[in-house]
Amino acid sequence: MSQSAAEPIEPILTRNFGRPDSHTLTAYRETGGYTGWAKALALEPAAITDAVKRSNLRGLGGAGFPTGTKWSFVPKGHAGPIYLVINADEGEPGTVKDRYLLERDPHALIEGMLIAARAIGSRLAFVYVRGEYVAPWRRFSAAVREAYDAGYLGRGLDVVVHRGAGAYICGEETGLISSLEGRKGWPKLKPPFPAIKGAFGAPTIVNNVETICQVPHIVNRGPEWFAALGTQTQGGTRLYSVSGRVRRSGVYEASVGVTLRQLIYEHAGGVTGNGRLKAVVPGGASAAILRADEIDVTMDVDGLRNAGTMAGSAGVIVMDETVSIPDALRVVARFYAHESCGQCTPCRETTGWIYRMTERIVEGRGRKEDLDTILDVARRGTGTTICAFYDGAVGPYISYIEKFRAEFEALIPHA
Amino acid sequence: MTPSRPQFTPEQQAEVRRLQGLYPDPQGALLPVLHLAQDVFGYISEEVEEYVAGLFGLAPAHVHEVVTFYTMYFREPKGRHIVSVCHNLSCHLAGAPGILDHLRRRLGIEPGGTTDDGRVTLLAVECLCACEMAPMLQVDDRYEGNLTPETVDRLIDQLQ
Ligand SMILES: Cc1cc2nc3c(=O)[nH]c(=O)nc-3n(C[C@H](O)[C@H](O)[C@H](O)COP(=O)(O)O)c2cc1C
Ligand code: FES
C-alpha cells in the first residue's frame, strides 16, 4: 500500500457534497469543474485510455473490472456507432452512493462521460437511471440541459437520460442493455461481450456512475496520483455506503485500502444494538457475510476476494449480536426470489425454493435436512447461469449458513 | 380511469415521436413511453398495451411481456398515492416490519391493496437504495426516511 489507509484522505468524489448548490454548473466550475475535460481534449483517445489503465481504476459497480482495460476492448477503427452506457440503476441492497453522486455532483458524471466517450470513440451516451430514483433523475436531467446550454454536450457527444421501471436485474449490464432496447431485462449470454456487440448491436462500454465520476480527477491530477491513493492493484478512493446497526449510517469516502474495521468504528461511529458486532456484509447483499473476527481486511477488490467475499458495490451492512442471522438470510432470500428474472432454470427454481426453506426455518418449521439442502442446491447452481445474479445469491446462502450454522440449527426442531 | 379506447393528445403523440427519435432503434423508447402512458391513463390496461404496441409497430404480446416484467407499471387502477415501504435488509434491521404493521392497521389494507376511498395503494418493496435513512419508504416520487409511526402518520395525513 502506497499510503496508510488510516490517514484521512482529501475528499475527491465528495469534495462538493457540503455545498447546497453543488449540483449547479456554476458551483462545479468554481471548484475546477470541466478542467479535466479541457486537458482530455488535448490528448489522443489512446492516451486517455492508457492513463486510466495506469491509474488502476477498477469498476465500482460491482465486478471490479479494470476500467482502462475494458475501454481498450472496443474494436479499433470500428466504422459504425459506439455507445457509452452509464449504469445508474443502483439496486444492490445496502448501496446508496450513486444516488448521492447524481444529486450532488451530476456535472462530475457528465465531465467523466465526455472524457470516456472521447477515449472510446462514442458520440452517443445513455444514462440508465433506476425508475424509483425520480428526484436524482430530475436533478441529473437538469444538469444535462445546463451542459447542453454551455456547449459541453451537443458538440460531439449527445446524452440520453433513460428511466428504468423497477427491476434489480437491469443493473446487470446485459440485462440493462436489453431493457434499454425496449425489452424485459433479460441478461444476454456472453460472449459476445458488450464492448464488441452491446446496445442496439453496437460496441458498448457499460460503466458505473461512480467509476466515471473518478475519470476527470485522473486526467486532471494524473494516474500516478490516483494509483497512490489505493493499494498495489487498485487505485483511488471510493464511496462506502454504511447502514444497519451503526451509530452514523451514511456515505463515506475513503481509500480503497481502508479496513472494514475503520469504516465501522471510525467513519460510522461504531455499533448500535447491544454495541457488540456480530456480522457484516462488506459489498452489498450479494457479498458473502463476514464474522466479527474477520473485519481486519482492506476493502479493495483483491483484499476482500482473499477474505472469501467481495468488494462489490461497497455497501456495508452491519449487524450487532442481537440480530438473528437466519432471519436476515430469510429477508435476503426473499429479495433474490423476487428479483430472479426467470430466464435460467437453476436461478428461477432455487431462489424461490431456498426462500421457502429459510422462511420455514425462521418460523420454527424447518426440517432437519433443510440446511444441507440449501447448501447443496446453492453449490450445484453456481456458475451455471447466464449472468452473475445467481452467484450473487449463493454468496449469502452459503456464507450465512456456514458461518452461523448453530444459530440456524437452534431454530430447527430435532436438528 | 382508462377510456375504452386510449388515445394520446397531439402533444403527447409528438412527445412519443421525440422519445422514439432519441434511440438508434425507436423501440428503445418503449419504457419511457409506458411511463408516459401510465401518467396519462392511470394504469396500463390491455387496451393501453395494444395502443402502445401500435405506436411502435410491436406485437401487443411483446408490450405485455415488458409491462409485466417491471414492478413500476400497474395493470389495475391504483390509489391516488403509492406508498412503498422498503422491507430489505437494512430497513428490516431498522424496524421496517413495525412500520409496515403500523401502515396495515392505519390503512386497513395489506401490501398490494388499495384503500376503499382510492386514496392510497400500499406496497412492500425491495431495497430503494436509501439504506442510510432506514427505515424508509417512497411516497409517490418522494423518499422519506428515519421513519417512526408518528412520522408515518403525519405523511399519511398529508395525502389527499
Ligand atoms: C445482478 C447484478 C446486479 C448489478 N447491479 C448493478 C448496479 O445496480 N449498478 C452497477 O453499476 N453495476 C451493477 N452490476 C454490475 C454490472 O453488471 C457491470 O459490471 C457494471 O455496471 C460495470 O461498470 P463498472 O465496470 O464501472 O463497475 C450488477 C451485476 C449483477 C450481476
Ligand atoms: S434496505 Fe431499505 S432502502 Fe435499502
XYZ file of C-alpha atoms and ligand atoms in Angstrom:
610
model
C 0.000 0.000 0.000
C 1.460 3.300 -1.019
C -0.314 5.354 1.610
C -1.543 4.453 5.020
C -5.239 3.945 4.594
C -5.743 5.007 8.185
C -4.799 8.567 7.344
C -7.820 10.582 6.383
C -7.563 11.440 2.738
C -8.575 14.558 0.949
C -12.163 14.181 -0.272
C -12.317 13.767 -4.029
C -15.708 12.428 -5.076
C -17.353 14.101 -2.105
C -15.405 17.363 -2.173
C -18.507 19.368 -3.101
C -21.138 17.399 -1.210
C -21.335 20.030 1.511
C -22.293 22.856 -0.856
C -26.048 23.318 -1.157
C -25.622 24.342 -4.823
C -23.120 21.573 -5.637
C -25.338 20.278 -8.448
C -25.151 23.506 -10.469
C -22.774 24.223 -13.291
C -21.641 27.419 -11.589
C -20.593 25.641 -8.424
C -18.966 22.853 -10.385
C -16.908 25.263 -12.452
C -15.878 27.252 -9.377
C -14.280 24.125 -7.952
C -12.305 23.230 -11.061
C -15.074 21.525 -12.975
C -14.556 20.689 -16.657
C -10.804 21.339 -16.475
C -10.181 17.596 -16.816
C -12.219 17.691 -19.991
C -10.155 20.607 -21.283
C -7.000 18.568 -20.678
C -8.515 15.466 -22.264
C -9.261 17.417 -25.438
C -5.518 17.838 -25.901
C -4.914 14.096 -25.503
C -5.229 11.367 -28.100
C -8.022 8.911 -27.207
C -5.494 6.111 -26.718
C -3.557 8.285 -24.271
C -6.690 8.764 -22.153
C -7.302 5.027 -22.011
C -3.664 4.495 -21.155
C -3.859 6.980 -18.281
C -6.947 5.259 -16.898
C -5.125 1.919 -17.126
C -2.132 3.293 -15.213
C -4.408 4.786 -12.557
C -5.511 1.268 -11.559
C -9.132 2.404 -11.568
C -11.387 -0.631 -11.224
C -15.105 -0.653 -11.871
C -17.089 0.441 -8.838
C -20.430 -1.026 -9.923
C -19.770 -4.478 -8.549
C -17.429 -6.559 -10.672
C -14.242 -4.547 -10.099
C -13.004 -4.933 -13.658
C -10.071 -2.653 -14.657
C -11.705 0.280 -16.444
C -8.953 1.184 -18.903
C -8.658 -2.441 -19.970
C -12.401 -2.587 -20.602
C -12.226 0.525 -22.755
C -9.422 -0.986 -24.822
C -11.717 -3.885 -25.856
C -13.675 -1.654 -28.236
C -12.630 -2.790 -31.731
C -10.025 -0.419 -33.192
C -11.127 1.508 -36.229
C -14.756 0.419 -35.847
C -16.769 2.144 -38.582
C -20.290 2.254 -37.052
C -21.588 3.797 -33.833
C -20.079 3.030 -30.432
C -22.133 3.659 -27.311
C -21.241 4.631 -23.784
C -23.823 3.459 -21.259
C -23.801 4.657 -17.672
C -25.200 2.250 -15.141
C -27.246 4.365 -12.713
C -29.637 1.523 -11.972
C -28.334 1.296 -8.423
C -30.154 -1.605 -6.820
C -27.740 -3.672 -4.777
C -29.177 -3.793 -1.248
C -27.045 -1.693 1.056
C -25.796 0.657 -1.666
C -26.792 4.322 -1.923
C -23.749 6.109 -3.343
C -24.787 6.641 -6.979
C -27.878 8.457 -5.748
C -25.590 10.904 -3.913
C -23.434 11.448 -6.984
C -26.432 12.018 -9.283
C -27.958 14.506 -6.868
C -24.897 16.274 -5.545
C -22.332 16.125 -8.326
C -24.131 15.481 -11.627
C -21.625 17.501 -13.638
C -18.799 15.237 -12.485
C -20.610 12.386 -14.205
C -21.147 14.451 -17.351
C -17.493 15.514 -17.443
C -16.389 11.919 -16.932
C -18.690 10.838 -19.742
C -17.206 13.404 -22.109
C -13.726 12.074 -21.385
C -14.725 8.402 -21.553
C -16.637 8.949 -24.791
C -13.579 10.594 -26.340
C -11.424 7.665 -25.237
C -13.686 5.012 -26.766
C -14.879 6.988 -29.795
C -18.521 7.331 -28.771
C -20.837 10.117 -29.909
C -23.974 8.933 -28.125
C -24.246 8.002 -24.472
C -27.124 6.692 -22.395
C -27.572 7.072 -18.670
C -29.859 4.369 -17.308
C -31.350 5.666 -14.042
C -33.402 3.329 -11.887
C -37.086 4.141 -12.191
C -37.630 4.811 -8.500
C -34.911 7.492 -8.495
C -37.249 10.286 -9.585
C -35.501 13.157 -7.773
C -31.991 12.057 -8.864
C -33.279 11.640 -12.426
C -34.690 15.178 -12.436
C -31.515 16.587 -10.905
C -29.289 14.835 -13.395
C -31.517 15.753 -16.354
C -31.316 19.408 -15.341
C -27.516 19.200 -15.289
C -27.559 17.650 -18.762
C -29.601 20.612 -20.016
C -27.096 23.009 -18.437
C -24.258 21.151 -20.118
C -26.010 21.420 -23.484
C -26.611 25.138 -22.992
C -22.985 25.674 -22.032
C -21.838 23.806 -25.143
C -20.175 20.863 -23.402
C -22.754 18.485 -24.837
C -24.161 18.520 -28.345
C -20.771 19.129 -29.959
C -19.540 15.610 -30.457
C -21.421 13.902 -27.657
C -25.137 13.575 -27.070
C -26.560 12.205 -23.837
C -29.906 10.443 -23.434
C -31.183 10.053 -19.883
C -33.268 6.888 -19.696
C -35.529 5.800 -16.843
C -35.893 2.194 -15.823
C -39.110 0.792 -14.437
C -38.266 -1.320 -11.419
C -36.166 -4.497 -11.770
C -32.922 -5.251 -9.935
C -31.671 -7.401 -12.803
C -31.419 -4.345 -15.058
C -28.327 -3.391 -13.035
C -26.575 -6.373 -14.633
C -25.007 -4.847 -17.705
C -26.560 -7.088 -20.358
C -29.950 -7.016 -18.645
C -29.595 -3.252 -18.676
C -28.887 -3.327 -22.401
C -31.973 -5.481 -23.063
C -34.049 -3.022 -21.079
C -32.551 -0.029 -22.904
C -33.556 -1.709 -26.154
C -37.191 -1.789 -25.043
C -37.430 -5.357 -23.784
C -37.769 -7.102 -20.478
C -34.408 -7.022 -18.714
C -33.156 -10.469 -19.573
C -29.367 -10.745 -19.457
C -27.606 -11.950 -22.591
C -25.137 -14.755 -22.987
C -21.503 -13.599 -23.138
C -19.546 -13.679 -25.398
C -20.072 -11.536 -27.315
C -19.193 -9.032 -24.615
C -20.889 -5.632 -24.821
C -17.614 -3.985 -25.856
C -17.865 -5.998 -29.076
C -21.645 -6.242 -29.520
C -23.751 -4.399 -26.974
C -26.654 -1.953 -27.092
C -28.511 -1.988 -30.405
C -25.886 -4.407 -31.726
C -23.050 -1.871 -31.498
C -19.852 -1.907 -29.421
C -20.867 -0.605 -25.989
C -18.980 0.262 -22.839
C -21.069 -0.007 -19.684
C -19.662 1.755 -16.640
C -20.988 2.582 -13.217
C -21.740 6.197 -12.228
C -19.006 6.347 -9.605
C -16.387 4.812 -11.906
C -16.959 7.559 -14.467
C -17.016 10.289 -11.800
C -13.410 9.342 -10.991
C -12.192 9.918 -14.534
C -11.941 13.754 -14.555
C -9.708 13.611 -11.473
C -7.454 11.014 -13.047
C -6.966 13.157 -16.126
C -6.588 16.315 -14.071
C -4.147 15.162 -11.443
C -2.508 12.253 -13.147
C -2.791 8.477 -12.951
C 0.134 8.144 -10.565
C -1.553 10.391 -8.016
C -4.747 8.345 -8.277
C -2.990 4.990 -8.082
C -1.127 6.112 -4.954
C -4.386 6.709 -3.113
C -5.155 2.999 -3.140
C -3.449 -0.361 -2.968
C -0.960 -2.103 -5.268
C -3.716 -3.416 -7.518
C -6.456 -0.804 -7.237
C -6.226 2.954 -7.296
C -8.192 5.727 -5.719
C -10.906 6.225 -3.227
C -14.491 5.041 -3.334
C -17.776 5.756 -1.655
C -18.802 3.333 1.073
C -22.491 3.160 1.919
C -22.716 2.124 5.559
C -26.043 1.082 7.053
C -27.594 -1.282 9.543
C -26.702 -1.238 13.213
C -24.213 1.642 13.269
C -24.270 4.971 15.030
C -23.842 7.082 11.880
C -25.116 5.443 8.745
C -24.238 7.287 5.575
C -21.886 7.620 2.640
C -18.169 7.820 3.421
C -15.320 8.389 1.036
C -12.105 6.589 1.855
C -9.203 4.864 0.150
C -9.986 1.504 -1.425
C -7.405 0.298 1.083
C -9.364 1.333 4.175
C -10.183 -1.521 6.516
C -13.652 -2.707 7.314
C -12.917 -2.078 10.974
C -12.089 1.570 10.283
C -15.287 2.035 8.325
C -17.448 0.598 11.068
C -15.761 2.095 14.116
C -14.255 5.346 12.826
C -16.367 6.529 9.911
C -19.714 5.137 11.042
C -19.038 5.711 14.752
C -19.390 2.129 15.978
C -22.061 -0.472 16.509
C -25.527 0.097 17.946
C -27.997 -2.504 19.184
C -26.179 -4.140 22.069
C -22.967 -2.472 20.855
C -21.217 -5.715 20.003
C -20.563 -6.636 16.391
C -21.824 -9.982 15.190
C -21.522 -9.888 11.423
C -21.111 -7.554 8.492
C -21.819 -7.669 4.788
C -18.987 -5.724 3.110
C -20.040 -5.219 -0.508
C -23.810 -5.210 -0.924
C -26.227 -8.050 -0.190
C -24.589 -10.347 -2.737
C -21.251 -10.364 -0.902
C -20.565 -13.226 1.490
C -21.014 -12.265 5.133
C -18.046 -11.774 7.485
C -17.940 -12.566 11.203
C -16.882 -10.003 13.788
C -13.393 -11.518 13.886
C -12.941 -11.079 10.119
C -13.094 -7.295 9.795
C -9.382 -6.535 9.716
C -9.415 -6.668 5.951
C -8.821 -3.970 3.382
C -11.851 -3.104 1.283
C -10.172 -3.284 -2.134
C -11.240 -5.841 -4.720
C -8.342 -8.199 -4.019
C -8.355 -7.743 -0.255
C -11.971 -8.838 0.034
C -11.594 -11.584 -2.558
C -8.771 -13.040 -0.463
C -11.126 -12.895 2.528
C -13.613 -15.064 0.637
C -16.106 -12.316 -0.108
C -16.246 -9.379 -2.491
C -15.918 -5.613 -2.648
C -18.967 -5.476 -4.906
C -20.729 -2.129 -4.622
C -19.158 -1.243 -1.237
C -22.485 -1.405 0.549
C -21.607 -2.225 4.152
C -24.433 -3.648 6.263
C -23.643 -4.018 9.945
C -25.323 -6.446 12.365
C -24.904 -6.489 16.127
C -25.257 -9.548 18.337
C -28.999 -9.135 18.748
C -29.649 -9.645 15.034
C -30.920 -13.069 14.013
C -28.794 -14.308 11.123
C -31.432 -16.823 9.946
C -33.973 -14.007 9.832
C -31.515 -11.815 7.910
C -30.999 -14.649 5.416
C -34.772 -15.013 5.051
C -35.028 -11.324 4.124
C -32.164 -11.571 1.650
C -33.519 -14.818 0.160
C -36.910 -13.162 -0.340
C -35.139 -10.458 -2.340
C -33.429 -12.928 -4.677
C -36.635 -14.935 -5.119
C -38.488 -11.753 -6.044
C -35.828 -10.407 -8.377
C -34.810 -13.528 -10.308
C -35.666 -12.694 -13.919
C -36.795 -16.245 -14.628
C -34.591 -16.903 -17.616
C -32.293 -19.646 -16.267
C -33.770 -22.711 -14.592
C -31.383 -23.048 -11.617
C -31.929 -19.438 -10.594
C -35.668 -19.317 -11.263
C -36.393 -22.537 -9.403
C -33.987 -22.481 -6.494
C -34.255 -18.854 -5.413
C -37.929 -19.477 -4.592
C -37.276 -22.848 -3.032
C -34.461 -21.575 -0.842
C -36.599 -18.639 0.269
C -39.368 -21.019 1.333
C -36.869 -23.113 3.290
C -35.435 -20.091 5.100
C -38.941 -18.905 5.862
C -39.995 -22.175 7.465
C -36.744 -22.372 9.420
C -37.349 -18.926 10.904
C -40.949 -19.861 11.681
C -39.767 -22.945 13.590
C -40.997 -25.402 10.970
C -37.616 -26.191 9.463
C -36.692 -29.762 8.594
C -33.518 -31.452 9.703
C -32.203 -31.706 6.131
C -33.041 -28.122 5.090
C -29.638 -26.593 5.788
C -27.759 -29.209 3.811
C -30.332 -28.988 1.045
C -29.794 -25.236 0.759
C -26.015 -25.647 0.676
C -26.213 -28.460 -1.864
C -28.680 -26.710 -4.154
C -26.774 -23.430 -3.938
C -23.459 -25.075 -4.837
C -24.894 -27.023 -7.762
C -26.302 -23.923 -9.400
C -23.128 -21.858 -9.065
C -21.661 -20.913 -12.425
C -24.489 -22.473 -14.450
C -26.468 -19.348 -15.269
C -26.260 -16.680 -17.970
C -25.434 -13.858 -15.550
C -23.892 -13.425 -12.120
C -27.187 -12.786 -10.316
C -27.405 -16.350 -9.084
C -23.779 -16.481 -7.973
C -24.561 -13.305 -6.057
C -27.452 -15.023 -4.293
C -25.276 -18.012 -3.465
C -22.810 -15.751 -1.618
C -25.230 -15.109 1.252
C -26.956 -18.522 1.131
C -23.718 -20.391 1.776
C -21.848 -17.937 3.973
C -24.706 -17.174 6.378
C -25.293 -20.877 6.980
C -21.653 -21.962 7.110
C -20.617 -19.195 9.485
C -23.673 -19.247 11.739
C -24.864 -22.823 11.422
C -25.555 -23.310 15.129
C -27.948 -20.403 15.085
C -29.944 -21.992 12.270
C -29.910 -25.404 13.934
C -31.251 -23.928 17.145
C -34.401 -22.967 15.254
C -34.972 -26.350 13.651
C -36.936 -28.896 15.710
C -34.970 -32.141 16.222
C -31.933 -30.833 14.361
C -59.947 5.926 -15.470
C -58.895 4.395 -18.741
C -61.262 5.290 -21.558
C -62.280 2.274 -23.626
C -60.037 3.407 -26.457
C -56.927 5.129 -25.121
C -55.575 7.959 -27.215
C -52.727 10.418 -26.621
C -53.306 14.092 -27.399
C -51.384 15.517 -30.380
C -48.821 16.980 -27.928
C -48.378 13.608 -26.265
C -48.014 11.961 -29.653
C -45.309 14.462 -30.520
C -43.573 13.556 -27.249
C -43.731 9.881 -28.226
C -42.067 10.664 -31.556
C -39.423 12.770 -29.794
C -38.639 9.928 -27.397
C -38.509 7.404 -30.233
C -36.083 9.650 -32.095
C -33.588 9.594 -29.206
C -32.703 5.927 -29.724
C -30.909 4.198 -32.606
C -33.972 1.944 -32.741
C -37.282 3.576 -31.759
C -38.127 0.558 -29.599
C -35.629 1.929 -27.084
C -38.344 4.414 -26.117
C -40.769 1.694 -25.030
C -40.126 2.067 -21.278
C -40.301 5.888 -21.330
C -43.493 5.781 -23.417
C -45.044 3.305 -20.992
C -44.188 5.715 -18.147
C -45.959 8.445 -20.115
C -48.944 6.188 -20.785
C -49.248 5.366 -17.106
C -49.114 9.072 -16.208
C -51.852 9.825 -18.726
C -54.155 6.816 -18.388
C -53.546 5.949 -14.726
C -52.509 2.365 -15.327
C -51.555 0.056 -18.166
C -54.667 -1.857 -19.184
C -54.698 -4.357 -22.038
C -56.183 -1.626 -24.206
C -53.267 0.670 -23.361
C -50.829 -2.149 -24.145
C -52.434 -2.558 -27.557
C -52.410 1.180 -28.177
C -48.727 1.490 -27.228
C -47.887 -1.582 -29.307
C -49.495 0.188 -32.275
C -47.308 3.265 -31.723
C -44.219 1.076 -32.040
C -45.411 -1.454 -34.603
C -44.821 -4.141 -31.965
C -46.936 -7.165 -31.097
C -49.210 -6.465 -28.098
C -47.743 -9.635 -26.573
C -44.302 -8.007 -26.540
C -45.600 -4.949 -24.741
C -47.466 -7.186 -22.287
C -44.258 -9.083 -21.588
C -42.466 -5.815 -20.841
C -45.254 -4.359 -18.711
C -45.477 -7.474 -16.550
C -41.696 -7.714 -16.104
C -41.230 -4.387 -14.298
C -42.629 -3.507 -10.884
C -43.458 0.129 -11.629
C -46.156 -0.481 -14.233
C -49.599 -1.009 -12.738
C -52.026 -3.238 -14.573
C -55.009 -2.286 -12.444
C -56.301 1.041 -11.165
C -54.083 2.197 -8.320
C -54.642 4.595 -5.489
C -54.085 8.316 -5.908
C -50.900 7.862 -3.893
C -48.450 4.967 -3.806
C -46.754 4.254 -0.505
C -43.910 1.764 -0.960
C -42.278 0.535 2.221
C -38.821 -0.955 1.801
C -38.516 -4.314 3.520
C -34.988 -5.269 2.503
C -32.160 -5.937 4.941
C -31.051 -2.515 6.222
C -34.632 -1.342 6.618
C -35.545 -4.654 8.215
C -32.759 -4.171 10.754
C -34.050 -0.665 11.455
C -37.635 -1.709 12.098
C -39.378 -1.942 8.719
C -41.694 -4.745 9.911
C -43.093 -2.422 12.577
C -43.581 0.386 10.048
C -45.416 -1.971 7.712
C -47.616 -3.265 10.510
C -48.432 0.264 11.521
C -49.499 1.102 7.965
C -51.520 -2.108 7.663
C -53.525 -1.138 10.736
C -53.730 2.535 9.918
C -54.916 1.967 6.330
C -56.762 -1.293 6.907
C -55.123 -2.968 3.913
C -52.390 -5.473 3.176
C -49.396 -4.674 0.932
C -50.687 -4.807 -2.634
C -54.043 -3.389 -1.570
C -55.714 -0.028 -2.100
C -57.890 1.782 0.436
C -61.627 1.757 -0.351
C -61.619 5.506 -0.943
C -58.907 5.078 -3.581
C -56.521 7.282 -1.652
C -53.546 5.004 -1.028
C -52.035 1.884 -2.531
C -49.651 0.203 -0.085
C -46.675 -1.811 -1.308
C -43.793 -3.648 0.325
C -40.779 -3.285 -1.948
C -37.153 -4.328 -2.216
C -34.204 -2.047 -1.457
C -34.795 1.502 -2.704
C -31.116 2.232 -2.098
C -31.651 4.753 0.634
C -30.498 2.370 3.366
C -28.662 5.173 5.159
C -32.073 6.579 6.153
C -33.621 3.246 7.137
C -36.385 2.531 7.775
C -37.646 4.335 4.717
C -40.462 4.442 2.221
C -41.312 6.094 -1.044
C -44.497 8.126 -1.249
C -45.171 8.851 -4.922
C -41.956 10.496 -6.183
C -40.508 11.258 -2.747
C -38.198 9.305 -0.451
C -38.892 9.630 3.277
C -36.521 8.151 5.819
C -35.746 7.622 9.502
C -39.402 6.738 9.941
C -41.300 6.342 13.174
C -45.002 5.506 13.491
C -45.559 9.206 14.245
C -43.811 10.499 11.119
C -45.616 7.865 9.067
C -48.941 9.097 10.443
C -48.085 12.643 9.508
C -47.141 11.588 5.977
C -50.418 9.725 5.533
C -52.417 12.658 6.934
C -50.959 14.895 4.233
C -52.165 12.706 1.365
C -55.358 13.934 -0.263
C -27.362 -8.994 -10.525
C -26.425 -7.866 -10.821
C -26.779 -6.563 -10.476
C -25.943 -5.497 -10.747
N -26.335 -4.240 -10.403
C -25.528 -3.196 -10.697
C -25.929 -1.867 -10.387
O -27.001 -1.626 -9.826
N -25.099 -0.848 -10.734
C -23.907 -1.068 -11.369
O -23.204 -0.124 -11.707
N -23.496 -2.319 -11.655
C -24.285 -3.377 -11.346
N -23.870 -4.642 -11.682
C -22.568 -4.801 -12.379
C -22.716 -4.597 -13.884
O -23.056 -5.827 -14.494
C -21.412 -4.106 -14.529
O -20.368 -4.911 -14.114
C -21.062 -2.666 -14.181
O -22.134 -1.799 -14.431
C -19.877 -2.239 -14.996
O -19.449 -0.948 -14.609
P -18.057 -0.733 -13.830
O -17.020 -1.553 -14.564
O -17.814 0.715 -13.945
O -18.268 -1.207 -12.445
C -24.696 -5.733 -11.387
C -24.326 -7.035 -11.699
C -25.167 -8.101 -11.419
C -24.745 -9.478 -11.785
S -32.829 -1.753 2.641
Fe -34.350 -0.257 2.573
S -33.509 1.248 1.337
Fe -32.018 -0.311 1.272
